[in-house]
Amino acid sequence: MPLAKMTQNLSIELNLLRRRAAYICVLVIILVFTAELILEKYFKEADYQNKQLQVTQQLTGLTSKLSGLINSNLFLLSGLSAHIGMKPDITQAEFEAYASSIFRQEPLLVNMAAARDLVITHIYPLKQNLAALGLNYRLTEKQWNAVKILDTRGEMVVAGPLDMVQGGEAIIGRVTVFTADDKFWGITSAPILTRKLYQAAGLLQDNLTIEVAIRGKDGRGINGEVFYGNATLFTDQRSITTTLDVGTTGSWQLAAQPRDGWQDASGTIWLLRISFIILALLLTIIVSYRYRQFYNEKNFRQTLQKNQALLEEVSKIALVGGWQITPEKRTFRFTLWNEQTAKIFGLQTDSQHPLTEEVLCQFDKPQANHLRSCITNATLGHTFDTELQVSAKSDRWIRIIGKPIANTEPPFSVLGSVQDITERKRFTDKIQHQAIYDQLTGLPNRLLFNNRLKKSIVKCRRENKKLAVLFIDLDHFKPVNDNLGHSAGDFLLKEVGNRIRNCIRESDTVARYSGDEFIVILNDIKETKIPVSISQNIIDSISKTFTINKNKVYCGASIGISVFPDDGDSVEELVSNADQAMYEVKRSGRNGWQFFTKAMQVVSEKRHLLRNKLVTAVHNNEFSVVYQPIVDLTDNKIKKCEALVRWQHNGQFIPTDEFISLAEETGRINEIDRFVLKTASEHISSLSKTYSYPIELSINVSPRVFSSKDNALDQWLTILSRASEHMAITVEITERLLIEESDRIMWVLTKLKALGIAIAIDDFGTGYSSLSYLTKFPIDIIKIDQSFVRKLGEEPVPEALIETMITLSHKLDLEIVAEGIETLEQLTMLKKWNCDYGQGYYFDKPLSAVDFEQRIHRTLVDDQ
């Protein structure tokens, strides 16, 4: 062939080759960029899903922490409400003691407050929160709307965030308080500073990669105001939302997005685009630079491997595995999975498309069937999100999310993620455990106890069986706290819990009810001797020596027993009746057991009725004052009188010992004491002026006035100070008051002495009598209790005691008044021992104001 022809053919062939190369390059570029667009869409979708998973994971964690922090802190408030419900007349000191024990657990609570009749009467710590004391919710418009809806036992409402009276923004939990007789007492409240709450939950961490907003002020959920974060997150449909229950009726809604937005921020898309551009350029040069093509392809593969390794590392850090399942006839096969998925599911990394059966066999049958059902439904178009326990013997939990790839006809392939949530599950279980178990003793708390008792009652009712409830209260527990400290008291409570647990059967339940009270459920009681035997075993066990820090400590227990269905068919009835039986043991000497009886119920109902009548009596001023003469035994003349209170209701006199004890319990005694003091001082002052005959007035005062946190003491002192200007007055106090030896008591007694008021110890010898009282306190008079006087002439011991008391008192320059003189023989003996004064039925019974005036009149006439 000629050279020219050959050259021409070669030129044509070269042109054809160039043309073909150009066509191939164009086709390659089109194919490359088409593939790039498909992959770019895939990566964007995967990136979006990954960000959704990350946002969901972090939001779930934050929600769990918020829930745990709020509910664990406000659960303490439920315990306080229950405590006040059992002790509705709780003093500030008792309140502070209870609250301080809670604050030693270092909760997020700023303070704890109790509002009786919706007016804050107790608060802890007091010094930092004085501004809130006396706050009337009815007069505080911002808080009244959240408070007025509280009307159900055990209801908890969370208000806020709002500005507190003491300063600062906080959410405030409020819980209703009902007394044992189901009467509304008021509410308890505790604020949590929102900043501390956010800090503890992790919302304020610098490394938080999501932006969070919260709405639902005052627990109104999606209808509430946005009080944290950007409100626009709730209008963006891409935001991940979740709901957090606060209190018993309220909720918050949380919304979250990535802090840097939903747009691709990983650089993967741009890296992908650049890679495909490079690939296109390499393929266009492949015709003339084949070796270069191979070299560039190798680099490209390496780049892809690096990108894949990067994605694998990201999945390892996030602990999230990705997978894809493709249906094949009657089974499913993994077509895609990463290293994290293989690790969680226990797959071999070199497995070739393993069947799902290799994963399902790791689960128990019910769990495996559930997962198989979820995957089957996903291939038909249903998304699933489920949590599974790997096996009953393992505490490992995983969360699996699956979404159908609906780009073909069903059955669809399923794309999903898997995450090991064992730690989160353990944290949740820990929070739940803290909510239903007592943190000190590890025993079930009142909440769990009530739930178990309710279930036991249902079972016994269904099977026609009986159960018993033992209400256990420790005897002499307070001295342990006072003398050895609260840590010793805590140790004692834990030991008591262990001893009680060792005395009951495995089928029974022991719980710490409150303070030093424990309660037991004895199931399947076939014979009465079973609760008796167990109760006695508990008493014997607790009565044994406790060793605390090398100190020998002794404790006892009083146990009340109620039986289902004989003594009640509800949790409240059985616990209340067992409690009544326990108090009967307390009244009869402690350290024993007692079954509940109908007689106790009658007494309880009678006291409850009397308590209501007492409130009305104080309001309607149904009381009157009587006067018992006190006679000077040297000349048999009336020199003094003791003012006593009487209560006549519907024409009948209520026994004094009955209503006085109730008045002490309810706090009404202070009002009664002021009434007696005011009425008696006015009458005796008028009587002394009328007859020009000075009479010294002796009045009793309750120890409660000295411990009152209101102005009861100031009111009493004001009336007493004015009365002392016109007459001689003696204030009678009990030995129980002197036992406390507080600075407050000493201050009051010193003030009385400064006013010229004499101080007498009433019923001397019946309490914790101590000669030290006579030297430590400014005492003027000793009143010998009538229980000693009554035995004069009958027993030698009382005679020796009275003679000794008179002699000792005279040596200490104290006067002696003998109470309860009823016979001439008693009077004769007292005069022989030079007793100063006497009172009793031998002289006169307590007289009305008119009768006492006539008695004074007769005395003066007889003297003339």
GROMACS .gro file of C-alpha atoms in nm, residues 59-472:
model
  414
   59LEU     CA    1  -3.287   1.474   7.248
   60THR     CA    2  -3.387   1.142   7.403
   61GLY     CA    3  -3.090   1.159   7.639
   62LEU     CA    4  -3.170   1.518   7.738
   63THR     CA    5  -3.538   1.430   7.789
   64SER     CA    6  -3.445   1.131   8.007
   65LYS     CA    7  -3.213   1.346   8.217
   66LEU     CA    8  -3.474   1.624   8.252
   67SER     CA    9  -3.741   1.371   8.343
   68GLY     CA   10  -3.517   1.199   8.593
   69LEU     CA   11  -3.404   1.525   8.752
   70ILE     CA   12  -3.752   1.679   8.774
   71ASN     CA   13  -3.939   1.369   8.891
   72SER     CA   14  -3.669   1.248   9.135
   73ASN     CA   15  -3.652   1.594   9.294
   74LEU     CA   16  -4.027   1.651   9.300
   75PHE     CA   17  -4.086   1.297   9.432
   76LEU     CA   18  -3.917   1.422   9.748
   77LEU     CA   19  -4.202   1.675   9.761
   78SER     CA   20  -4.458   1.393   9.754
   79GLY     CA   21  -4.284   1.240  10.054
   80LEU     CA   22  -4.308   1.577  10.234
   81SER     CA   23  -4.682   1.601  10.156
   82ALA     CA   24  -4.740   1.251  10.290
   83HIS     CA   25  -4.538   1.337  10.600
   84ILE     CA   26  -4.744   1.651  10.666
   85GLY     CA   27  -5.063   1.459  10.595
   86MET     CA   28  -4.971   1.226  10.881
   87LYS     CA   29  -4.869   1.523  11.101
   88PRO     CA   30  -5.093   1.815  10.997
   89ASP     CA   31  -4.984   2.022  11.298
   90ILE     CA   32  -4.619   2.003  11.204
   91THR     CA   33  -4.408   2.278  11.359
   92GLN     CA   34  -4.136   2.476  11.181
   93ALA     CA   35  -3.874   2.284  11.377
   94GLU     CA   36  -4.019   1.951  11.269
   95PHE     CA   37  -4.054   2.078  10.917
   96GLU     CA   38  -3.691   2.193  10.914
   97ALA     CA   39  -3.575   1.858  11.052
   98TYR     CA   40  -3.756   1.669  10.778
   99ALA     CA   41  -3.656   1.908  10.499
  100SER     CA   42  -3.291   1.920  10.610
  101SER     CA   43  -3.272   1.541  10.589
  102ILE     CA   44  -3.389   1.568  10.227
  103PHE     CA   45  -3.143   1.847  10.147
  104ARG     CA   46  -2.855   1.633  10.268
  105GLN     CA   47  -2.918   1.431   9.951
  106GLU     CA   48  -2.816   1.748   9.760
  107PRO     CA   49  -3.122   1.773   9.536
  108LEU     CA   50  -3.171   2.055   9.288
  109LEU     CA   51  -3.445   2.200   9.507
  110VAL     CA   52  -3.393   2.561   9.617
  111ASN     CA   53  -3.620   2.521   9.915
  112MET     CA   54  -3.924   2.340  10.043
  113ALA     CA   55  -4.237   2.517  10.157
  114ALA     CA   56  -4.571   2.415  10.302
  115ALA     CA   57  -4.877   2.636  10.264
  116ARG     CA   58  -5.152   2.555  10.510
  117ASP     CA   59  -5.483   2.679  10.370
  118LEU     CA   60  -5.273   2.814  10.076
  119VAL     CA   61  -5.066   3.050  10.293
  120ILE     CA   62  -4.696   2.964  10.324
  121THR     CA   63  -4.644   2.876  10.692
  122HIS     CA   64  -4.328   2.665  10.674
  123ILE     CA   65  -4.019   2.697  10.459
  124TYR     CA   66  -3.667   2.556  10.453
  125PRO     CA   67  -3.406   2.695  10.448
  126LEU     CA   68  -3.573   2.978  10.639
  127LYS     CA   69  -3.303   3.245  10.639
  128GLN     CA   70  -3.263   3.265  10.262
  129ASN     CA   71  -3.637   3.249  10.195
  130LEU     CA   72  -3.791   3.482  10.454
  131ALA     CA   73  -3.941   3.688  10.170
  132ALA     CA   74  -4.170   3.397  10.079
  133LEU     CA   75  -4.295   3.329  10.434
  134GLY     CA   76  -4.659   3.434  10.471
  135LEU     CA   77  -4.721   3.440  10.096
  136ASN     CA   78  -5.094   3.398  10.027
  137TYR     CA   79  -5.141   3.221   9.697
  138ARG     CA   80  -5.493   3.356   9.667
  139LEU     CA   81  -5.353   3.709   9.656
  140THR     CA   82  -5.075   3.629   9.409
  141GLU     CA   83  -5.235   3.635   9.069
  142LYS     CA   84  -4.935   3.492   8.882
  143GLN     CA   85  -4.933   3.177   9.099
  144TRP     CA   86  -5.303   3.146   9.189
  145ASN     CA   87  -5.401   3.007   8.847
  146ALA     CA   88  -5.155   2.718   8.895
  147VAL     CA   89  -5.258   2.657   9.258
  148LYS     CA   90  -5.635   2.673   9.244
  149ILE     CA   91  -5.662   2.356   9.033
  150LEU     CA   92  -5.499   2.145   9.305
  151ASP     CA   93  -5.783   1.954   9.465
  152THR     CA   94  -5.698   1.586   9.429
  153ARG     CA   95  -5.504   1.371   9.677
  154GLY     CA   96  -5.150   1.309   9.558
  155GLU     CA   97  -5.185   1.550   9.265
  156MET     CA   98  -4.864   1.723   9.161
  157VAL     CA   99  -4.863   2.032   8.938
  158VAL     CA  100  -4.551   2.193   8.799
  159ALA     CA  101  -4.576   2.569   8.737
  160GLY     CA  102  -4.336   2.796   8.559
  161PRO     CA  103  -4.079   2.885   8.477
  162LEU     CA  104  -4.163   3.197   8.677
  163ASP     CA  105  -3.991   3.460   8.887
  164MET     CA  106  -3.981   3.369   9.256
  165VAL     CA  107  -4.056   3.611   9.538
  166GLN     CA  108  -3.707   3.540   9.673
  167GLY     CA  109  -3.556   3.621   9.334
  168GLY     CA  110  -3.453   3.409   9.038
  169GLU     CA  111  -3.639   3.207   8.779
  170ALA     CA  112  -3.756   2.859   8.867
  171ILE     CA  113  -4.009   2.588   8.800
  172ILE     CA  114  -4.218   2.514   9.104
  173GLY     CA  115  -4.366   2.179   9.187
  174ARG     CA  116  -4.674   2.179   9.406
  175VAL     CA  117  -4.839   1.876   9.568
  176THR     CA  118  -5.168   1.861   9.753
  177VAL     CA  119  -5.167   1.769  10.121
  178PHE     CA  120  -5.457   1.576  10.266
  179THR     CA  121  -5.477   1.474  10.628
  180ALA     CA  122  -5.538   1.119  10.738
  181ASP     CA  123  -5.912   1.195  10.751
  182ASP     CA  124  -5.899   1.299  10.384
  183LYS     CA  125  -5.931   1.671  10.449
  184PHE     CA  126  -5.753   1.922  10.234
  185TRP     CA  127  -5.471   2.072  10.446
  186GLY     CA  128  -5.298   2.281  10.182
  187ILE     CA  129  -5.007   2.233   9.949
  188THR     CA  130  -4.635   2.182   9.954
  189SER     CA  131  -4.406   2.343   9.700
  190ALA     CA  132  -4.045   2.331   9.597
  191PRO     CA  133  -3.873   2.542   9.331
  192ILE     CA  134  -3.591   2.429   9.106
  193LEU     CA  135  -3.384   2.707   8.953
  194THR     CA  136  -3.420   2.663   8.580
  195ARG     CA  137  -3.054   2.738   8.513
  196LYS     CA  138  -2.940   2.465   8.755
  197LEU     CA  139  -3.190   2.225   8.597
  198TYR     CA  140  -3.069   2.304   8.246
  199GLN     CA  141  -2.707   2.275   8.358
  200ALA     CA  142  -2.761   1.939   8.528
  201ALA     CA  143  -2.956   1.802   8.229
  202GLY     CA  144  -2.675   1.903   7.989
  203LEU     CA  145  -2.866   2.171   7.796
  204LEU     CA  146  -2.595   2.429   7.863
  205GLN     CA  147  -2.296   2.215   7.763
  206ASP     CA  148  -2.066   2.373   7.508
  207ASN     CA  149  -2.028   2.046   7.318
  208LEU     CA  150  -2.402   2.007   7.260
  209THR     CA  151  -2.447   1.976   6.884
  210ILE     CA  152  -2.821   2.031   6.874
  211GLU     CA  153  -3.037   2.336   6.926
  212VAL     CA  154  -3.324   2.273   7.170
  213ALA     CA  155  -3.644   2.460   7.247
  214ILE     CA  156  -3.897   2.380   7.520
  215ARG     CA  157  -4.258   2.486   7.549
  216GLY     CA  158  -4.537   2.405   7.789
  217LYS     CA  159  -4.510   2.671   8.057
  218ASP     CA  160  -4.711   2.570   8.366
  219GLY     CA  161  -4.719   2.213   8.229
  220ARG     CA  162  -4.953   2.301   7.938
  221GLY     CA  163  -4.762   2.092   7.684
  222ILE     CA  164  -4.805   2.194   7.321
  223ASN     CA  165  -5.050   2.467   7.426
  224GLY     CA  166  -4.800   2.633   7.656
  225GLU     CA  167  -4.557   2.916   7.593
  226VAL     CA  168  -4.203   2.860   7.472
  227PHE     CA  169  -3.976   2.930   7.767
  228TYR     CA  170  -3.643   2.796   7.644
  229GLY     CA  171  -3.471   2.820   7.309
  230ASN     CA  172  -3.585   2.940   6.966
  231ALA     CA  173  -3.963   2.924   6.921
  232THR     CA  174  -3.929   2.875   6.544
  233LEU     CA  175  -3.814   2.517   6.605
  234PHE     CA  176  -4.179   2.427   6.677
  235THR     CA  177  -4.295   2.564   6.341
  236ASP     CA  178  -4.029   2.375   6.142
  237GLN     CA  179  -4.172   2.037   6.035
  238ARG     CA  180  -3.820   1.890   6.020
  239SER     CA  181  -3.769   1.938   6.394
  240ILE     CA  182  -3.757   1.629   6.613
  241THR     CA  183  -4.006   1.658   6.898
  242THR     CA  184  -4.074   1.463   7.211
  243THR     CA  185  -4.298   1.506   7.513
  244LEU     CA  186  -4.185   1.511   7.877
  245ASP     CA  187  -4.436   1.449   8.156
  246VAL     CA  188  -4.400   1.689   8.450
  247GLY     CA  189  -4.605   1.637   8.762
  248THR     CA  190  -4.917   1.423   8.743
  249THR     CA  191  -5.110   1.627   8.487
  250GLY     CA  192  -4.865   1.847   8.302
  251SER     CA  193  -4.618   1.805   8.021
  252TRP     CA  194  -4.350   1.987   7.825
  253GLN     CA  195  -4.271   1.949   7.458
  254LEU     CA  196  -3.913   1.957   7.339
  255ALA     CA  197  -3.806   2.031   6.981
  256ALA     CA  198  -3.455   1.997   6.840
  257GLN     CA  199  -3.251   2.049   6.525
  258PRO     CA  200  -2.882   2.026   6.449
  259ARG     CA  201  -2.704   2.338   6.568
  260ASP     CA  202  -2.557   2.385   6.217
  261GLY     CA  203  -2.887   2.312   6.041
  262TRP     CA  204  -3.011   2.026   5.824
  263GLN     CA  205  -2.797   2.119   5.523
  264ASP     CA  206  -2.499   1.896   5.449
  265ALA     CA  207  -2.210   2.009   5.667
  266SER     CA  208  -1.987   1.704   5.654
  267GLY     CA  209  -1.812   1.792   5.328
  268THR     CA  210  -1.905   1.451   5.188
  269ILE     CA  211  -2.112   1.594   4.900
  270TRP     CA  212  -1.842   1.831   4.783
  271LEU     CA  213  -1.586   1.555   4.814
  272LEU     CA  214  -1.814   1.334   4.606
  273ARG     CA  215  -1.855   1.599   4.337
  274ILE     CA  216  -1.483   1.666   4.317
  275SER     CA  217  -1.414   1.293   4.301
  276PHE     CA  218  -1.650   1.247   4.005
  277ILE     CA  219  -1.503   1.546   3.823
  278ILE     CA  220  -1.158   1.395   3.865
  279LEU     CA  221  -1.295   1.059   3.751
  280ALA     CA  222  -1.446   1.216   3.441
  281LEU     CA  223  -1.116   1.386   3.355
  282LEU     CA  224  -0.928   1.063   3.406
  283LEU     CA  225  -1.166   0.871   3.182
  284THR     CA  226  -1.136   1.130   2.904
  285ILE     CA  227  -0.760   1.082   2.904
  286ILE     CA  228  -0.784   0.701   2.914
  287VAL     CA  229  -0.761   0.671   2.534
  288SER     CA  230  -0.407   0.811   2.517
  289TYR     CA  231  -0.291   0.756   2.876
  290ARG     CA  232  -0.393   0.406   2.975
  291TYR     CA  233  -0.137   0.370   3.243
  292ARG     CA  234  -0.233   0.706   3.379
  293GLN     CA  235  -0.592   0.590   3.382
  294PHE     CA  236  -0.501   0.283   3.589
  295TYR     CA  237  -0.303   0.499   3.822
  296ASN     CA  238  -0.587   0.749   3.865
  297GLU     CA  239  -0.839   0.471   3.914
  298LYS     CA  240  -0.625   0.329   4.190
  299ASN     CA  241  -0.610   0.669   4.359
  300PHE     CA  242  -0.983   0.701   4.320
  301ARG     CA  243  -1.037   0.362   4.486
  302GLN     CA  244  -0.812   0.468   4.766
  303THR     CA  245  -1.013   0.787   4.808
  304LEU     CA  246  -1.335   0.585   4.822
  305GLN     CA  247  -1.182   0.352   5.079
  306LYS     CA  248  -1.081   0.649   5.291
  307ASN     CA  249  -1.434   0.788   5.267
  308GLN     CA  250  -1.577   0.451   5.364
  309ALA     CA  251  -1.333   0.424   5.655
  310LEU     CA  252  -1.435   0.776   5.763
  311LEU     CA  253  -1.802   0.678   5.762
  312GLU     CA  254  -1.720   0.362   5.960
  313GLU     CA  255  -1.535   0.567   6.225
  314VAL     CA  256  -1.827   0.807   6.250
  315SER     CA  257  -2.064   0.516   6.309
  316LYS     CA  258  -1.830   0.375   6.575
  317ILE     CA  259  -1.817   0.707   6.760
  318ALA     CA  260  -2.195   0.744   6.749
  319LEU     CA  261  -2.236   0.372   6.835
  320VAL     CA  262  -2.497   0.348   6.561
  321GLY     CA  263  -2.490   0.071   6.304
  322GLY     CA  264  -2.649   0.087   5.961
  323TRP     CA  265  -2.801  -0.202   5.769
  324GLN     CA  266  -3.024  -0.295   5.478
  325ILE     CA  267  -3.240  -0.606   5.445
  326THR     CA  268  -3.375  -0.739   5.117
  327PRO     CA  269  -3.668  -0.984   5.115
  328GLU     CA  270  -3.610  -1.317   4.937
  329LYS     CA  271  -3.914  -1.538   4.902
  330ARG     CA  272  -4.002  -1.642   5.257
  331THR     CA  273  -3.692  -1.506   5.427
  332PHE     CA  274  -3.486  -1.190   5.459
  333ARG     CA  275  -3.118  -1.135   5.387
  334PHE     CA  276  -2.876  -0.862   5.491
  335THR     CA  277  -2.743  -0.692   5.180
  336LEU     CA  278  -2.572  -0.398   5.352
  337TRP     CA  279  -2.427  -0.359   5.700
  338ASN     CA  280  -2.135  -0.183   5.859
  339GLU     CA  281  -1.888  -0.294   6.125
  340GLN     CA  282  -2.094  -0.151   6.411
  341THR     CA  283  -2.399  -0.348   6.295
  342ALA     CA  284  -2.193  -0.667   6.277
  343LYS     CA  285  -2.061  -0.602   6.629
  344ILE     CA  286  -2.404  -0.542   6.781
  345PHE     CA  287  -2.576  -0.831   6.599
  346GLY     CA  288  -2.281  -1.068   6.638
  347LEU     CA  289  -2.234  -1.110   6.260
  348GLN     CA  290  -1.909  -1.212   6.094
  349THR     CA  291  -1.765  -0.915   5.906
  350ASP     CA  292  -1.678  -1.144   5.615
  351SER     CA  293  -2.023  -1.303   5.599
  352GLN     CA  294  -2.178  -1.303   5.255
  353HIS     CA  295  -2.528  -1.159   5.293
  354PRO     CA  296  -2.633  -1.350   5.609
  355LEU     CA  297  -2.996  -1.436   5.673
  356THR     CA  298  -3.188  -1.255   5.945
  357GLU     CA  299  -3.227  -1.592   6.121
  358GLU     CA  300  -2.863  -1.563   6.225
  359VAL     CA  301  -2.960  -1.248   6.417
  360LEU     CA  302  -3.299  -1.365   6.544
  361CYS     CA  303  -3.149  -1.674   6.709
  362GLN     CA  304  -2.973  -1.445   6.959
  363PHE     CA  305  -3.309  -1.336   7.105
  364ASP     CA  306  -3.565  -1.519   7.316
  365LYS     CA  307  -3.855  -1.654   7.119
  366PRO     CA  308  -4.103  -1.372   7.204
  367GLN     CA  309  -3.843  -1.106   7.121
  368ALA     CA  310  -3.741  -1.283   6.798
  369ASN     CA  311  -4.103  -1.311   6.686
  370HIS     CA  312  -4.156  -0.944   6.759
  371LEU     CA  313  -3.852  -0.839   6.551
  372ARG     CA  314  -3.952  -1.072   6.265
  373SER     CA  315  -4.300  -0.916   6.269
  374CYS     CA  316  -4.152  -0.563   6.260
  375ILE     CA  317  -3.931  -0.647   5.959
  376THR     CA  318  -4.220  -0.815   5.777
  377ASN     CA  319  -4.443  -0.510   5.830
  378ALA     CA  320  -4.160  -0.282   5.713
  379THR     CA  321  -4.135  -0.469   5.381
  380LEU     CA  322  -4.505  -0.383   5.337
  381GLY     CA  323  -4.444  -0.011   5.398
  382HIS     CA  324  -4.451   0.040   5.778
  383THR     CA  325  -4.172   0.211   5.971
  384PHE     CA  326  -4.077   0.061   6.309
  385ASP     CA  327  -3.880   0.169   6.615
  386THR     CA  328  -3.844  -0.092   6.889
  387GLU     CA  329  -3.628  -0.180   7.190
  388LEU     CA  330  -3.534  -0.543   7.255
  389GLN     CA  331  -3.349  -0.735   7.526
  390VAL     CA  332  -3.089  -0.960   7.366
  391SER     CA  333  -3.181  -1.249   7.600
  392ALA     CA  334  -3.341  -1.303   7.939
  393LYS     CA  335  -3.001  -1.396   8.086
  394SER     CA  336  -2.835  -1.083   7.950
  395ASP     CA  337  -2.890  -0.723   8.054
  396ARG     CA  338  -2.794  -0.597   7.707
  397TRP     CA  339  -3.060  -0.393   7.527
  398ILE     CA  340  -3.061  -0.267   7.169
  399ARG     CA  341  -3.276  -0.022   6.978
  400ILE     CA  342  -3.364  -0.105   6.616
  401ILE     CA  343  -3.518   0.141   6.370
  402GLY     CA  344  -3.633   0.033   6.026
  403LYS     CA  345  -3.778   0.221   5.728
  404PRO     CA  346  -3.898   0.073   5.398
  405ILE     CA  347  -3.723   0.185   5.078
  406ALA     CA  348  -4.042   0.246   4.885
  407ASN     CA  349  -3.889   0.288   4.539
  408THR     CA  350  -4.026  -0.041   4.400
  409GLU     CA  351  -4.333  -0.254   4.435
  410PRO     CA  352  -4.369  -0.431   4.770
  411PRO     CA  353  -4.215  -0.621   4.931
  412PHE     CA  354  -3.966  -0.336   4.989
  413SER     CA  355  -3.611  -0.351   5.106
  414VAL     CA  356  -3.570  -0.213   5.456
  415LEU     CA  357  -3.305   0.041   5.555
  416GLY     CA  358  -3.236   0.092   5.921
  417SER     CA  359  -3.008   0.153   6.215
  418VAL     CA  360  -2.922  -0.034   6.533
  419GLN     CA  361  -2.781   0.102   6.859
  420ASP     CA  362  -2.673  -0.054   7.188
  421ILE     CA  363  -2.881   0.126   7.456
  422THR     CA  364  -2.775  -0.083   7.755
  423GLU     CA  365  -2.629   0.211   7.948
  424ARG     CA  366  -2.934   0.428   7.886
  425LYS     CA  367  -3.156   0.142   7.997
  426ARG     CA  368  -2.953   0.098   8.316
  427PHE     CA  369  -2.981   0.469   8.387
  428THR     CA  370  -3.358   0.459   8.334
  429ASP     CA  371  -3.388   0.153   8.558
  430LYS     CA  372  -3.184   0.332   8.824
  431ILE     CA  373  -3.416   0.633   8.813
  432GLN     CA  374  -3.719   0.403   8.838
  433HIS     CA  375  -3.559   0.219   9.131
  434GLN     CA  376  -3.496   0.546   9.313
  435ALA     CA  377  -3.858   0.645   9.257
  436ILE     CA  378  -4.006   0.337   9.426
  437TYR     CA  379  -3.737   0.232   9.675
  438ASP     CA  380  -3.617   0.409   9.987
  439GLN     CA  381  -3.264   0.535   9.924
  440LEU     CA  382  -3.151   0.487  10.285
  441THR     CA  383  -3.270   0.133  10.364
  442GLY     CA  384  -3.314  -0.005  10.011
  443LEU     CA  385  -3.665  -0.117  10.108
  444PRO     CA  386  -3.976  -0.037   9.901
  445ASN     CA  387  -4.107   0.310   9.974
  446ARG     CA  388  -4.468   0.408  10.039
  447LEU     CA  389  -4.549   0.433   9.667
  448LEU     CA  390  -4.436   0.078   9.589
  449PHE     CA  391  -4.588  -0.052   9.914
  450ASN     CA  392  -4.931   0.090   9.829
  451ASN     CA  393  -4.911  -0.062   9.482
  452ARG     CA  394  -4.819  -0.407   9.618
  453LEU     CA  395  -5.087  -0.392   9.887
  454LYS     CA  396  -5.348  -0.298   9.629
  455LYS     CA  397  -5.250  -0.601   9.415
  456SER     CA  398  -5.248  -0.829   9.721
  457ILE     CA  399  -5.598  -0.712   9.815
  458VAL     CA  400  -5.725  -0.789   9.464
  459LYS     CA  401  -5.567  -1.136   9.477
  460CYS     CA  402  -5.704  -1.213   9.825
  461ARG     CA  403  -6.050  -1.096   9.723
  462ARG     CA  404  -6.039  -1.318   9.415
  463GLU     CA  405  -5.905  -1.625   9.601
  464ASN     CA  406  -6.102  -1.562   9.922
  465LYS     CA  407  -5.788  -1.536  10.134
  466LYS     CA  408  -5.668  -1.306  10.412
  467LEU     CA  409  -5.369  -1.082  10.456
  468ALA     CA  410  -5.236  -0.874  10.746
  469VAL     CA  411  -5.075  -0.531  10.760
  470LEU     CA  412  -4.823  -0.459  11.038
  471PHE     CA  413  -4.764  -0.090  11.113
  472ILE     CA  414  -4.432  -0.064  11.301
   0.00000   0.00000   0.00000
